[in-house]
XYZ file of C-alpha atoms in Angstrom:
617
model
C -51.030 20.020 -78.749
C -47.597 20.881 -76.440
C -45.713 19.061 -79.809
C -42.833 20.794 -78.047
C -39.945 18.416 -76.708
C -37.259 19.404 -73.809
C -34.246 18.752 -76.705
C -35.641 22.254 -78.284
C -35.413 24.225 -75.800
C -31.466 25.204 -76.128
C -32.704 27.442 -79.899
C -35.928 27.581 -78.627
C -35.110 29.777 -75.510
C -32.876 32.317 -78.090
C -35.715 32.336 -80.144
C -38.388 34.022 -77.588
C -35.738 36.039 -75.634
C -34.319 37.821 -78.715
C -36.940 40.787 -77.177
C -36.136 40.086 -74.051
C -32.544 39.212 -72.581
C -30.461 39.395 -76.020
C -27.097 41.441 -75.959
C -27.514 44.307 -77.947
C -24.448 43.664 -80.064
C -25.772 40.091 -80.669
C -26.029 38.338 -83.564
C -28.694 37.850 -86.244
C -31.044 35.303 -84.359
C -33.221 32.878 -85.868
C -36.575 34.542 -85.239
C -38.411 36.919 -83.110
C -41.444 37.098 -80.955
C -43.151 40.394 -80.498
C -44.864 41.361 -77.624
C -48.850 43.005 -77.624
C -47.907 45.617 -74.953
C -44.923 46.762 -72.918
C -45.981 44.599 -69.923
C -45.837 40.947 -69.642
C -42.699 40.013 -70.871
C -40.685 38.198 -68.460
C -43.882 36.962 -67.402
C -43.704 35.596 -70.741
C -40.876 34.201 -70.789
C -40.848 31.910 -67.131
C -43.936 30.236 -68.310
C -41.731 29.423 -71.334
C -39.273 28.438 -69.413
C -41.484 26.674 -66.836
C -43.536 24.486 -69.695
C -40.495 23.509 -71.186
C -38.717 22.087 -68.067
C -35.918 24.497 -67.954
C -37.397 26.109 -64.833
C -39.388 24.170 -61.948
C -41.732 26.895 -60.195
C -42.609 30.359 -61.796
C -41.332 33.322 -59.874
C -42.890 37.490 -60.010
C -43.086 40.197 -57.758
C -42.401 37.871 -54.644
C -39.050 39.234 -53.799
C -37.205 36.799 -54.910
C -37.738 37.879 -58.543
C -38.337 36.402 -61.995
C -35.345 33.954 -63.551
C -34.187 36.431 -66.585
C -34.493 40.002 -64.191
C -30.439 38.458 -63.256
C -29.499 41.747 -61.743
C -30.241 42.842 -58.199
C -32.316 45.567 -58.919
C -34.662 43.990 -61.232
C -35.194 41.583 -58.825
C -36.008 43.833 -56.187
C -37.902 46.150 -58.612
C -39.520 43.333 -60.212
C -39.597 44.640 -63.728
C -37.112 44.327 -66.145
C -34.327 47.225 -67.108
C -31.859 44.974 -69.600
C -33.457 44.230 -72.702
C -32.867 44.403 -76.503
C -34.899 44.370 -79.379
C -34.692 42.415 -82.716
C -35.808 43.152 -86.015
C -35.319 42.168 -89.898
C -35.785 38.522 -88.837
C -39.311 35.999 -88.823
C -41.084 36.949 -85.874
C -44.395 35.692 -83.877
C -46.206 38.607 -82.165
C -48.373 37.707 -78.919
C -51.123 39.605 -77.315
C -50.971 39.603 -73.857
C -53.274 39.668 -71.323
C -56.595 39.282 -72.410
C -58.166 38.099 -69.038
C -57.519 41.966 -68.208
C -60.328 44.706 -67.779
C -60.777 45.956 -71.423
C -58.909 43.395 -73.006
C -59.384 44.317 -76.923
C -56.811 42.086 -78.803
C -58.773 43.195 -82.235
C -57.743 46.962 -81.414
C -54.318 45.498 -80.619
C -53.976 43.205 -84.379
C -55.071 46.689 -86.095
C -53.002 48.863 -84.568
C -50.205 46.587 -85.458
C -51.320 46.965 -88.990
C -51.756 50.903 -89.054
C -48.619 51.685 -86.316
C -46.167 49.506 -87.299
C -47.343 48.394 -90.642
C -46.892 44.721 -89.747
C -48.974 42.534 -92.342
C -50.110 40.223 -89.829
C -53.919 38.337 -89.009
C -54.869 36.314 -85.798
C -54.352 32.606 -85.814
C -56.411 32.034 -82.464
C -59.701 33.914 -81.357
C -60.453 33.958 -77.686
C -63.024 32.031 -75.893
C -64.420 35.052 -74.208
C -62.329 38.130 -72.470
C -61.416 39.436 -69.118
C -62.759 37.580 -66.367
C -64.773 35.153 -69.014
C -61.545 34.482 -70.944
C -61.593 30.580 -70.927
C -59.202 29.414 -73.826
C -58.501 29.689 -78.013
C -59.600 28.782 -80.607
C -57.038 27.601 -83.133
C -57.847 28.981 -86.660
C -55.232 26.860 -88.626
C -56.466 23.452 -87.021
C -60.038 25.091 -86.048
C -60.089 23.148 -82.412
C -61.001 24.952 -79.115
C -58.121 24.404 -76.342
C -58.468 24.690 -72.651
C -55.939 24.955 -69.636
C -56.515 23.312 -66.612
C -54.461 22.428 -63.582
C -52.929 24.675 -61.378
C -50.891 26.272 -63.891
C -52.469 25.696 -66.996
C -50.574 22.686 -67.418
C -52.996 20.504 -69.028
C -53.771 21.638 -72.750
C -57.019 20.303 -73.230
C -58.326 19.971 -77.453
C -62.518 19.992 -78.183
C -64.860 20.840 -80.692
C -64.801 24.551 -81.585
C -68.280 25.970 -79.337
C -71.493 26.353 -81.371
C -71.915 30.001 -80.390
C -68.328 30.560 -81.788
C -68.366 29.010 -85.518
C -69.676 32.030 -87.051
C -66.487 34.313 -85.350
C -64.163 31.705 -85.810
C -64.901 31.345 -89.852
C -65.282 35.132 -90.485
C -61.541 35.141 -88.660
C -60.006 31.857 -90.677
C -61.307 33.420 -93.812
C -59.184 36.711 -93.144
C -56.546 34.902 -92.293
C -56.533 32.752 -95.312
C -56.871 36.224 -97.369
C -54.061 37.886 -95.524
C -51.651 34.948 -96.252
C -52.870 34.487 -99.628
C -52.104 38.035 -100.334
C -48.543 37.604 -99.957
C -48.160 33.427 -100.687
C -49.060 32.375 -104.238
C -49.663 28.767 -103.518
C -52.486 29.635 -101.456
C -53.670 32.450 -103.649
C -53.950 30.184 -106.192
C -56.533 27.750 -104.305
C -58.151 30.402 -102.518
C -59.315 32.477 -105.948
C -59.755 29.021 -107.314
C -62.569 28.441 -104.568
C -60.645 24.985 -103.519
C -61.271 23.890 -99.775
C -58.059 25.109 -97.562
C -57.140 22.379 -95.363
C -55.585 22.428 -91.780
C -52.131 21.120 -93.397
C -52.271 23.851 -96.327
C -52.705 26.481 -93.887
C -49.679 25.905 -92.050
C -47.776 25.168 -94.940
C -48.807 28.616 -96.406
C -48.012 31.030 -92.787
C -44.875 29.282 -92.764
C -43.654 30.182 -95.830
C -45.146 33.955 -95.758
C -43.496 34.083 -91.662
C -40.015 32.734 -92.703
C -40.162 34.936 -96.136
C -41.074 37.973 -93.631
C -43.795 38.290 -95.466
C -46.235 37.863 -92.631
C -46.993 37.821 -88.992
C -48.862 35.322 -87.054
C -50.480 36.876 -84.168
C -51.275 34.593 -80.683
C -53.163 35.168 -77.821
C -53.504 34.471 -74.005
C -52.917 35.288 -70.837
C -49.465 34.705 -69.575
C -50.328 35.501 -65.848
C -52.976 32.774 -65.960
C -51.376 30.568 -67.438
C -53.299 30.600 -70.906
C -51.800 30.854 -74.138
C -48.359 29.731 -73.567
C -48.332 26.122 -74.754
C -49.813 26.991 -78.365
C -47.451 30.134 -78.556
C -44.361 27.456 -78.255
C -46.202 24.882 -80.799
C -46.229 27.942 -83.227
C -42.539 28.821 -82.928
C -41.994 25.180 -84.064
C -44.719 25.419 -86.677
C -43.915 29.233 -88.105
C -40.582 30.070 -87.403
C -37.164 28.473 -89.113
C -34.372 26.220 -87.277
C -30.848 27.971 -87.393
C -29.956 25.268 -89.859
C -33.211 26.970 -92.075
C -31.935 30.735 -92.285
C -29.104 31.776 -94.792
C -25.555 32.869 -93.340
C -22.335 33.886 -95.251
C -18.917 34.251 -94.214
C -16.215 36.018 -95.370
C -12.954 34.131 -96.773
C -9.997 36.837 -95.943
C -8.272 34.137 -98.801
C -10.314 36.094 -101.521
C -10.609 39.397 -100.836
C -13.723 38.869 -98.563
C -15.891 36.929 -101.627
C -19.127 35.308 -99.467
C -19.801 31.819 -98.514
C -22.130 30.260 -97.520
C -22.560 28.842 -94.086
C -24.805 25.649 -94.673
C -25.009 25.045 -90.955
C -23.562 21.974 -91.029
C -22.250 20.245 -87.949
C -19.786 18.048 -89.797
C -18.128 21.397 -91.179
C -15.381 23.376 -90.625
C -15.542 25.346 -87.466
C -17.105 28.771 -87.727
C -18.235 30.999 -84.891
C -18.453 34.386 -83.680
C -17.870 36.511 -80.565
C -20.943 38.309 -80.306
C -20.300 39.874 -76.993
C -17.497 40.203 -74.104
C -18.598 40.543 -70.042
C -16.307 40.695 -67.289
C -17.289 38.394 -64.621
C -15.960 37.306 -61.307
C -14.042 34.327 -63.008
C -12.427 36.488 -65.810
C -13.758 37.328 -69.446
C -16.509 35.598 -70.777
C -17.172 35.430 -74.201
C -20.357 34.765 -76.156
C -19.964 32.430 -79.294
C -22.286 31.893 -81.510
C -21.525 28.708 -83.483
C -22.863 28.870 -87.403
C -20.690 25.875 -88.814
C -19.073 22.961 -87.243
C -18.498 21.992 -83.394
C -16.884 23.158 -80.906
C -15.440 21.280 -77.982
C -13.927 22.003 -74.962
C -9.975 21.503 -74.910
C -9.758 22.515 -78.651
C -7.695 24.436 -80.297
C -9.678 27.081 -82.212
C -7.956 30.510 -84.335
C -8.922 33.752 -83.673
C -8.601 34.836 -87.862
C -9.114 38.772 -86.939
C -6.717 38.803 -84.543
C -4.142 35.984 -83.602
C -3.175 37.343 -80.505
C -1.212 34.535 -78.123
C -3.158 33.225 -75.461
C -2.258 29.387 -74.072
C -1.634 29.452 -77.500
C 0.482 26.652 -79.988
C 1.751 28.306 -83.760
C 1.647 26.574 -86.584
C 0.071 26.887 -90.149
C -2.230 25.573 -92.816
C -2.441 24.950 -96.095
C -5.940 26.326 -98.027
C -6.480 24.886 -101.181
C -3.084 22.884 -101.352
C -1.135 26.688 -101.835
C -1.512 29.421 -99.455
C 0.414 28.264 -96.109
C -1.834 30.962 -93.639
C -0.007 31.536 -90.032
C -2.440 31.135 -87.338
C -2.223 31.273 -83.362
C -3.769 27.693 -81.984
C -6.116 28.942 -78.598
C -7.186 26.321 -76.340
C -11.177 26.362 -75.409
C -10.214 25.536 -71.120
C -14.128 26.117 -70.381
C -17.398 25.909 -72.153
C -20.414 26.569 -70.353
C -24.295 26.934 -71.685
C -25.704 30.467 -70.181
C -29.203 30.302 -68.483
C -29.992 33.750 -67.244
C -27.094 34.312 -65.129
C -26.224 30.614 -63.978
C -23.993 28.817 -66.279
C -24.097 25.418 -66.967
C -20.704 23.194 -67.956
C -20.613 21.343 -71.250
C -18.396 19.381 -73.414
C -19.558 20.750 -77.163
C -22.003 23.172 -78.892
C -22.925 22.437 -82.779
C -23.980 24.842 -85.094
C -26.998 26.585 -84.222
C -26.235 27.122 -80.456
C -25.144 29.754 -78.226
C -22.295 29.865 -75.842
C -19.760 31.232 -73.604
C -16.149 30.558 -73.178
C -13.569 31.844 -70.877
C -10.144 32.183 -71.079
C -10.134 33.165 -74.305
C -8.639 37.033 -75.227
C -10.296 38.510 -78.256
C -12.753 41.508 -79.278
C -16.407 41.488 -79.854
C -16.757 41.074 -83.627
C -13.920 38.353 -83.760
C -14.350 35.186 -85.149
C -13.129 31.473 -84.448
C -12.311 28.985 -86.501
C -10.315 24.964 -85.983
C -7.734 26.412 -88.892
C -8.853 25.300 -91.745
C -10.587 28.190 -93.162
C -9.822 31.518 -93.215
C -13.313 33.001 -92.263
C -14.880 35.884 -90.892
C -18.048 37.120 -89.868
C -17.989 40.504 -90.115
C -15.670 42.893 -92.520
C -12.137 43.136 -90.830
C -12.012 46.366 -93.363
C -12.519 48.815 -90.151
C -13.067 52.471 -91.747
C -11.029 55.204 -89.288
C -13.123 56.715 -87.081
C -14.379 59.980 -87.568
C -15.269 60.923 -83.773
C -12.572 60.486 -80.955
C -12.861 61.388 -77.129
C -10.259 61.351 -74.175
C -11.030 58.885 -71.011
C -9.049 59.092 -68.049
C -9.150 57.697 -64.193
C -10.872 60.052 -61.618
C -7.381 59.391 -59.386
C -4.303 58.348 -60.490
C -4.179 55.611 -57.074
C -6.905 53.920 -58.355
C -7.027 50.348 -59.895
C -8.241 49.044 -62.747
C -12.042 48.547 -61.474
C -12.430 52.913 -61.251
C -15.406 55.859 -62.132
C -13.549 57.464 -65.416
C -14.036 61.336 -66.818
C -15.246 61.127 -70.131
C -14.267 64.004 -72.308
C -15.913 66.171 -75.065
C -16.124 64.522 -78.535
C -13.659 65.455 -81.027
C -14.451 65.684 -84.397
C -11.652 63.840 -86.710
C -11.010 66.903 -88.946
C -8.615 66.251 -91.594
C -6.360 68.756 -93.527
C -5.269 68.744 -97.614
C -3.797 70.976 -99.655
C -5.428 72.650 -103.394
C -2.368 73.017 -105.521
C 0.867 72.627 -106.286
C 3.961 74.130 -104.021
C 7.836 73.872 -104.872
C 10.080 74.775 -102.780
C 13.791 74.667 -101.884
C 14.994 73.722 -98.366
C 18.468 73.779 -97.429
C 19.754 73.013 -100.951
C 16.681 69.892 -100.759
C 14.026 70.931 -103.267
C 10.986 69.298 -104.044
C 7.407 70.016 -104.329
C 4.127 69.026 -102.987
C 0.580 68.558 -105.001
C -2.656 67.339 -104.170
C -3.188 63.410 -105.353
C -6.024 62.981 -107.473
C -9.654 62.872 -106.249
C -10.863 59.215 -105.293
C -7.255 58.411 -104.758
C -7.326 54.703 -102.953
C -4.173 56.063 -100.796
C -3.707 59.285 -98.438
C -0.159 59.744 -98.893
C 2.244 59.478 -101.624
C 6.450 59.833 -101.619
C 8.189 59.633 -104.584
C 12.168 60.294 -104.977
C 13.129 61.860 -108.869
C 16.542 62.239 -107.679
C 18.962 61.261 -110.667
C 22.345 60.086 -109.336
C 23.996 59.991 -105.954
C 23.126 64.262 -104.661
C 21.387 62.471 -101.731
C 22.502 59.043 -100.822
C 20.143 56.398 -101.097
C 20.717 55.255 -97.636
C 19.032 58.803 -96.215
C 16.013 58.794 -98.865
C 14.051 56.712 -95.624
C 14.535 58.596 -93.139
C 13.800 61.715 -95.421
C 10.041 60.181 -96.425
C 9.738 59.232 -92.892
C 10.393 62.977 -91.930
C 7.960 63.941 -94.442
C 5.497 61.378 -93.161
C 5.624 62.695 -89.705
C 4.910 66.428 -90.381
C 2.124 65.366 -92.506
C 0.186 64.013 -89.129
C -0.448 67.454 -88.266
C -1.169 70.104 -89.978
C -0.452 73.583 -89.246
C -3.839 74.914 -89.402
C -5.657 72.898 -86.896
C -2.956 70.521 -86.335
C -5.016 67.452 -87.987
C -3.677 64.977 -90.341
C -2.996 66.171 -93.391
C -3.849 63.379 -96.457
C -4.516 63.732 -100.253
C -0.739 65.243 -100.428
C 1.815 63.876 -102.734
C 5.448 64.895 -102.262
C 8.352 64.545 -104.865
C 12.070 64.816 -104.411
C 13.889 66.243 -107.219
C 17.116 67.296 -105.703
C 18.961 67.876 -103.117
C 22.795 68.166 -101.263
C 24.625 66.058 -98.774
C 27.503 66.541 -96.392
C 29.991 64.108 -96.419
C 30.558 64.774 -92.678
C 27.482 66.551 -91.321
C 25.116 64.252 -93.121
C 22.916 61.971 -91.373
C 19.081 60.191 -90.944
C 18.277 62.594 -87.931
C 19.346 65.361 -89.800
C 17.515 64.478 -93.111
C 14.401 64.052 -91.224
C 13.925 67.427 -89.685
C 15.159 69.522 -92.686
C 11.888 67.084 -94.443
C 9.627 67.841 -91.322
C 10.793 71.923 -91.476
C 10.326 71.863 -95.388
C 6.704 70.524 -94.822
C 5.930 73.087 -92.526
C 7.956 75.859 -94.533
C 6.008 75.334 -98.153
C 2.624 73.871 -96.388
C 1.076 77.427 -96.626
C 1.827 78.059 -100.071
C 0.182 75.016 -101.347
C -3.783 76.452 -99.878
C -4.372 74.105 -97.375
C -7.841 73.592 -96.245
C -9.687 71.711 -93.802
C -11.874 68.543 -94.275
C -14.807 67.290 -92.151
C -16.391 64.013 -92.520
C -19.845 64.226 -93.632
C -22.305 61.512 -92.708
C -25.270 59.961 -94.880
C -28.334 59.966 -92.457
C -31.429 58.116 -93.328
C -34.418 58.980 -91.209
C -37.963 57.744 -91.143
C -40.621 60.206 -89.736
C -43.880 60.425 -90.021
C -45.493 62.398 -93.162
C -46.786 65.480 -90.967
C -43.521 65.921 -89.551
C -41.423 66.255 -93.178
C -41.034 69.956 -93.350
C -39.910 70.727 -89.688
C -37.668 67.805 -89.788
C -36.322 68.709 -93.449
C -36.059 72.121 -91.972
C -33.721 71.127 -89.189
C -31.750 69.029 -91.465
C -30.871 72.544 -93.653
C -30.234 74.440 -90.765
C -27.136 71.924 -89.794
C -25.620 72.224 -92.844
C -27.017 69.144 -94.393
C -27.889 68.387 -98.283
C -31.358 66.503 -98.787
C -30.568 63.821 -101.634
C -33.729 61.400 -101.603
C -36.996 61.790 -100.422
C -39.843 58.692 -100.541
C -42.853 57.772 -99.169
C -43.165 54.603 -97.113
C -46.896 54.304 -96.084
C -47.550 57.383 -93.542
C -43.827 58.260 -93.264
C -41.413 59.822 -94.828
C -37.827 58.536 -96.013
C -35.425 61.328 -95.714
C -32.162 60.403 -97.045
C -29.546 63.511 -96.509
C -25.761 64.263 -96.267
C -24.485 66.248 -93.449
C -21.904 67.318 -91.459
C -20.656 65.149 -88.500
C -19.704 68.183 -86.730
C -23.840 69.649 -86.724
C -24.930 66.419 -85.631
C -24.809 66.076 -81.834
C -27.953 65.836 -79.694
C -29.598 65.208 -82.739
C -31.348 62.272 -81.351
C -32.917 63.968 -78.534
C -33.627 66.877 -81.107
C -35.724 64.384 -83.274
C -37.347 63.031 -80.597
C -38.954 66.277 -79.521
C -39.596 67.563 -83.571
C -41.732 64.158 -83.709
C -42.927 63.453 -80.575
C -40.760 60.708 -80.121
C -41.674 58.717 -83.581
C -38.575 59.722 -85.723
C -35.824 57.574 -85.760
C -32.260 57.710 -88.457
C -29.112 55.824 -89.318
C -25.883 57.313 -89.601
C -22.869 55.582 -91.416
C -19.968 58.192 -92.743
C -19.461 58.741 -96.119
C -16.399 61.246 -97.363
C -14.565 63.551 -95.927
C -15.211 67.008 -97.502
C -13.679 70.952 -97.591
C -14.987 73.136 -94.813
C -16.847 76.435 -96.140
C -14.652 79.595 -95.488
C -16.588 80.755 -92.329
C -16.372 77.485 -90.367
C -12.623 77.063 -91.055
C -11.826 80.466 -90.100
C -13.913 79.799 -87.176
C -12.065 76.120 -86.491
C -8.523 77.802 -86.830
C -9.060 80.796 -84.517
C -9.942 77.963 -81.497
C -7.178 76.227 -82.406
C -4.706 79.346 -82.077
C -6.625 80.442 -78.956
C -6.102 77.406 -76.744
C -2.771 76.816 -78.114
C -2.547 79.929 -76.335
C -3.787 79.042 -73.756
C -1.346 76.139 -73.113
């Protein structure tokens, strides 16, 4: 027992706070560990921390405050407002608790079946409950453990108790069928009647945990010390090292084609920002190292960005071709984060988590020593399809200042429907719609045949064109999906020149723009939701009433998979509007997918705003 060793507690600690003190934009972690209730937590956690030497005495509601509650208020609260929560990754779950009156940890393992539909079985039973709770026993290794000393530090290993053996292998047995349900290796010498031993057993929940297959449950009693020790064994025993779990990176060299990230510290440098805080000695920056090492005083690349900060230029050669520019930035601090203490170090290898400062860049950026061209994330960044204004309360102010945040705005976009010639000033030309699924927005061609306009204006003439098309003159959005053509045109030998050009191309827009039946797009926005089954028709109901299509409809257990297109525009408040149509057990995704044509109603609607507060200016 207590198998774990101070050296893990660096991935260790990321491992069990990923529910508690993550950033929400973090990374994917290793693992998870679910918690039986919504108290207990950073209880939790500082006997983690306590048992595994990163933290010498165990603080609570003392006024001083528990180690991760880092902000003021928590402390003086004494519960815990920052957290996060992590899913789509192996996870532990852990009942808290059980020396509590009407401690039921068997209602608690079944309503995580039936509620969250987590295919999961007990690997301890309790030795007794509330004030009788005395210890576990251990399913896997079937051995009783007790914790003595004044905070449970000694982990004490007997013989499972006589009165127990009939609980305990009614419990082992459902365990084993559990696993075996979704672990073929152990299906096979379970149906074949063959005796399960301790080592098969753990061989089996670690493969089902790290497939996602399956979730361990624990027990114990954080506040008394109970429980903890066996919890950290089985985050050694069930969940995977960083260098287990599969990463990929994207090589900007090759049109984004994976690769994969083995983990390996002797490797090429690869990490990413995960998240950006202002602190009192500048910006820090989160990195979260997945190949290679990084050292302080290096010179890493920022490959999204190569902005110049303490920065050296130079370039590389991939593959013995491509010469890549890159901007050199030196690494002047690296520091390990520990609540909200940091602690100085020279390097972090793959696996680890860490903060720099000094270093300019954007959450979502990633790092490497040059000789790669990799990124974590897409650095394809769609347009966005919502905008709002932000301005200082007073103009005085500095940069640390309350801000008014103004309505969302829509990103409407304008197109035109057919085909327009026209003749401007002796220029004629025409405009059409491109054709659908067109990879570009805007399109300039010149058909002039011989000298009418010089070539040296034909520039300044698509730049003129270019500009009017940014907003159109129904609701003064971009206009895209246009093509323009120059067929002819007239110069001045003496008059002539770019400026001029340029408006006669922005007035001939605006002139023949009407003609061509301009309409106005919206961007509609593929929703998935995921409600319970009694709640389908009110919730499908709603999603007709905004506007919305209903494309898919499945059945996932008791719920309901609604997958629908709708309108971006109908879609605020809709969280708080699913909330109260399902008593808070709805929940959707929203990701844009085209831009679409308006019906007749809402764009005569949308234009008669827009004339009434030009109006109004």
């Amino acid at each position: 027992m207590a198998r774990f060793q101070r050296s893990t507690v660096p991935s260790l600690l990321y491992t069990l706070y990923s529910t508690k003190a993550a950033p929400t934009s973090s990374p994917s972690p290793t693992a998870s560990l679910l918690l039986g209730n919504f108290e207990g937590k950073t209880t939790l956690t500082e006997r983690v921390l306590y048992y595994t030497g990163r933290i010498h005495e165990v603080r609570g509601k003392d006024g001083v405050g528990a180690k991760m509650d880092s902000m003021d208020l928590e402390r003086e609260k004494g519960i815990t407002i920052q957290s996060a929560a992590t899913y789509e990754v192996p996870r532990l779950a852990f009942i808290n608790k059980l020396d509590r009156m009407g401690a039921d940890p068997w209602k608690v393992l079944n309503q995580a079946r039936s509620k969250l539909r987590h295919h999961a079985a007990a690997v301890q039973v309790p030795i007794g409950l509330e004030e009788n709770f005395k210890g576990l026993v251990d399913l896997v290794q079937r051995k009783a453990y007790y914790f003595h000393g004044s905070s449970g530090e000694n982990v004490v290993a007997e013989e499972v108790p006589e009165d127990m053996e009939g609980i305990v292998a009614e419990k082992r047995r459902e365990l084993i069928e559990m696993v075996s349900e979704v672990d073929d290796k152990l299906a096979e010498a379970f149906l074949n009647d063959e005796p399960i031993s301790p080592a098969d057993l753990e061989e089996a929940v670690r493969r089902a945990t790290i497939a996602r297959k399956f979730v361990p449950v624990f027990m114990g009693s954080a506040f008394k010390n109970n429980g903890v020790q066996p919890l950290l064994d089985g985050v050694l025993s069930y969940l995977p090292c960083p260098v287990e779990v599969t990463n990929y990176a994207l090589d900007q060299t090759k049109n984004e084609e994976k690769v994969l990230l083995p983990g390996n510290p002797d490797g090429p440098l690869v990490a990413l920002a995960f998240k950006l805080e202002e602190g009192r000695f500048g910006q820090l920056t989160y990195l979260r190292v997945y190949e290679g090492v990084v050292r302080k005083g290096d010179f890493i690349v920022n490959v999204n960005t190569g902005k110049k900060i303490k920065a050296t230029h130079g370039s590389i050669s991939i593959c013995g071709k491509l010469h890549v520019p890159f901007v050199f930035v030196e690494v002047p601090r690296l520091v390990r984060m520990h609540s909200n203490e940091m602690e100085d170090i020279q390097e972090a290898h793959a696996g680890q988590i860490v903060a720099v400062f000094g270093v300019d860049c954007a959450s979502g950026d990633t790092f490497t020593n040059g000789s790669v061209k990799y990124t974590m994330t897409s650095m394809n960044v769609p347009e966005p399809v919502m905008s709002l204004a932000v301005q200082p309360v007073s103009k005085d102010s500095g940069g640390q200042v309350d801000a008014t945040v103004g309505k969302p705005r829509v990103n409407f976009r304008e197109t035109i429907t057919r085909r327009a010639e026209f003749d401007y000033l002796h220029k004629k030309q025409y405009v059409e719609p491109l054709p659908p699924g067109s990879p570009i927005k805007f399109e300039f061609e010149n058909m002039i045949v011989g000298q009418a306009i010089p070539s040296n204006f034909i520039p300044a003439i698509e730049k003129g064109f270019r500009e009017a098309a940014n907003s159109g003159s129904l609701i003064g959005h971009p206009v895209e999906n246009i093509r323009i053509v120059l067929t002819d045109g007239a110069s001045h030998a003496v008059d002539s020149s770019e400026l001029a050009f340029k408006l006669a191309s922005i007035y001939a827009f605006r002139q023949c723009y009407n003609a061509a039946m301009p309409v106005i797009l919206e961007p509609i926005m593929l929703i998935e939701l995921k409600v319970p089954t009694e709640f389908q028709g009110t919730v499908a109901g709603d999603i007709n009433k905004r506007k919305g299509v209903i494309v898919g409809n499945d059945q996932d257990g008791d719920d309901s998979i609604i997958t629908a297109n709708v309108p971006l525009n109908n879609m605020f408040g809709y969280s708080t509007s699913l909330r109260s149509m399902t008593q808070g057990k709805g929940e959707f995704t929203m990701e844009y997918k085209e831009h679409l044509p308006v019906s007749q109603d809402v764009q005569m609607q949308l234009v008669n705003n827009y004339k009434a507060n030009k109006a109004a200016e």
